[in-house]
Amino acid sequence: MSKIKMGIIGCGAIAQVQHMPNLGVLHALYEVTWVCDISPGLARWLAEVFGVPNFTTDPQELLQAGDVDAVILCHADPKTELAVAAFEAGKHVFIEKPMCYSLEEVDAICAAKERAGTVGQVGYMKVYDPAYELAREEVGDAGDVRFVQVNHLHPNNNLHLKQFELTYFDDLPPEAAVERNKARQAALRQAVGDVSDDAARAFFTLSGSMIHDLYGLRLMLGNPTHVVSTEVWQGGRAMTTILEYASGARCVATWIDLPDLWHFKETLEVHKDDKRVILSYPTGFARGILSTLDVLEIHANGSHGTRSPEIDWESPFVRELRHFYACITDGEPCRTPVEDARYDIGLIIDITKGYVNANNQ
């Protein structure tokens, strides 16, 4: 079994908490040969701690290296420029969510991937969760789904990140934050135009956090046919959107910022005539905490009961990296390809515009 030589661009929290430890677990599949970060101290530190032979602050040095077959892009958003560059360098590319913000960016990334003929996978790890896979089987045919509810109650990530020994250095180039913000604002305008601060904050929350709920819904129920309504309140720190599906079912999806509350809650409830499927996720900044699944149903004899299937222990982050390897080495069709991210980004744009248009009437 040949190892994929991997480069990591972005050495922050998700690399330290998830990707580097998980690539170590998958040492038979991957060898990390390069790491890159705009912080020189952080790039050097990550390389030393995880035994990576090469580090750099220049992404192009990594992308042009002969000992890099694939890259994980987990640097600060937006990622479009480096995603295109990675494909142009002939690499297989794993892009952490959000892949990008606008449809124009999606098209640029997909065109570069098509020219390269390599694998492009989005870091939609929650659909690789064993509990999600079981929930999808339990739901089965989406045509007889009556109602869906998503509740995403989100504390400050720092409450959970402080459980880990994260390392940062005070050596970022002074212009880095300015350039990043300018690029984010340009992508926002390209996606939805000039919008209020509330709408902008909701848009970035949808892209960065609620994206997990939206792609999970798409793979389980298909694409919604209509955004019925969107409400945003608390200065963009809270939102509810109602989505309509071809079957006539409605989904009410809510995201709330509760910054000082430790407890993270993200649930997906799918209601059918004779079955209720309830999936609960832990925060993505956790290791070893399993999702849970409860199935409430009516049995053939008319009795009622609840099942809570046992969930496999393997992390969804590990499972998505196993899948990435299989796509590269065995030609397995990608379950979360960059092309399909267009549906999610288009939906985020439609949800945001639903709020904007309602408030401009």
Coordinates of C-alpha atoms in Angstrom, one line a residue, residues 150-153 198-211 214 229-242 252-257 348 351-352 355:
V150 CA -32.5 21.6 13.0
N151 CA -31.4 23.3 16.2
H152 CA -27.8 24.5 16.4
L153 CA -27.0 26.2 19.7
D198 CA -26.7 41.8 10.3
A199 CA -27.1 40.0 7.0
A200 CA -23.3 39.8 6.5
R201 CA -22.8 38.2 9.9
A202 CA -25.7 35.7 9.2
F203 CA -24.1 34.9 5.8
F204 CA -20.7 34.1 7.3
T205 CA -22.4 32.1 10.1
L206 CA -24.3 30.0 7.5
S207 CA -21.1 29.5 5.5
G208 CA -18.8 28.6 8.4
S209 CA -21.0 26.8 10.9
M210 CA -24.6 26.0 9.7
I211 CA -23.1 24.7 6.5
L214 CA -27.3 22.3 5.2
S229 CA -38.5 32.6 4.9
T230 CA -35.5 33.8 6.8
E231 CA -35.3 35.7 10.0
V232 CA -32.2 37.2 11.6
W233 CA -32.1 38.8 15.0
Q234 CA -29.7 39.7 17.8
G235 CA -27.4 41.6 15.4
G236 CA -27.0 38.6 13.2
R237 CA -26.2 36.3 16.1
A238 CA -29.4 34.3 15.6
M239 CA -31.3 33.1 12.6
T240 CA -34.1 30.8 11.5
T241 CA -34.9 29.7 8.0
I242 CA -37.7 27.6 6.7
V252 CA -37.2 24.7 10.3
A253 CA -33.5 25.3 10.9
T254 CA -32.3 27.6 13.7
W255 CA -28.8 28.7 14.6
I256 CA -28.2 30.7 17.9
D257 CA -25.1 32.1 19.3
I348 CA -26.7 30.0 1.6
I351 CA -31.3 32.1 2.5
T352 CA -29.4 35.3 3.0
Y355 CA -33.8 37.9 4.7

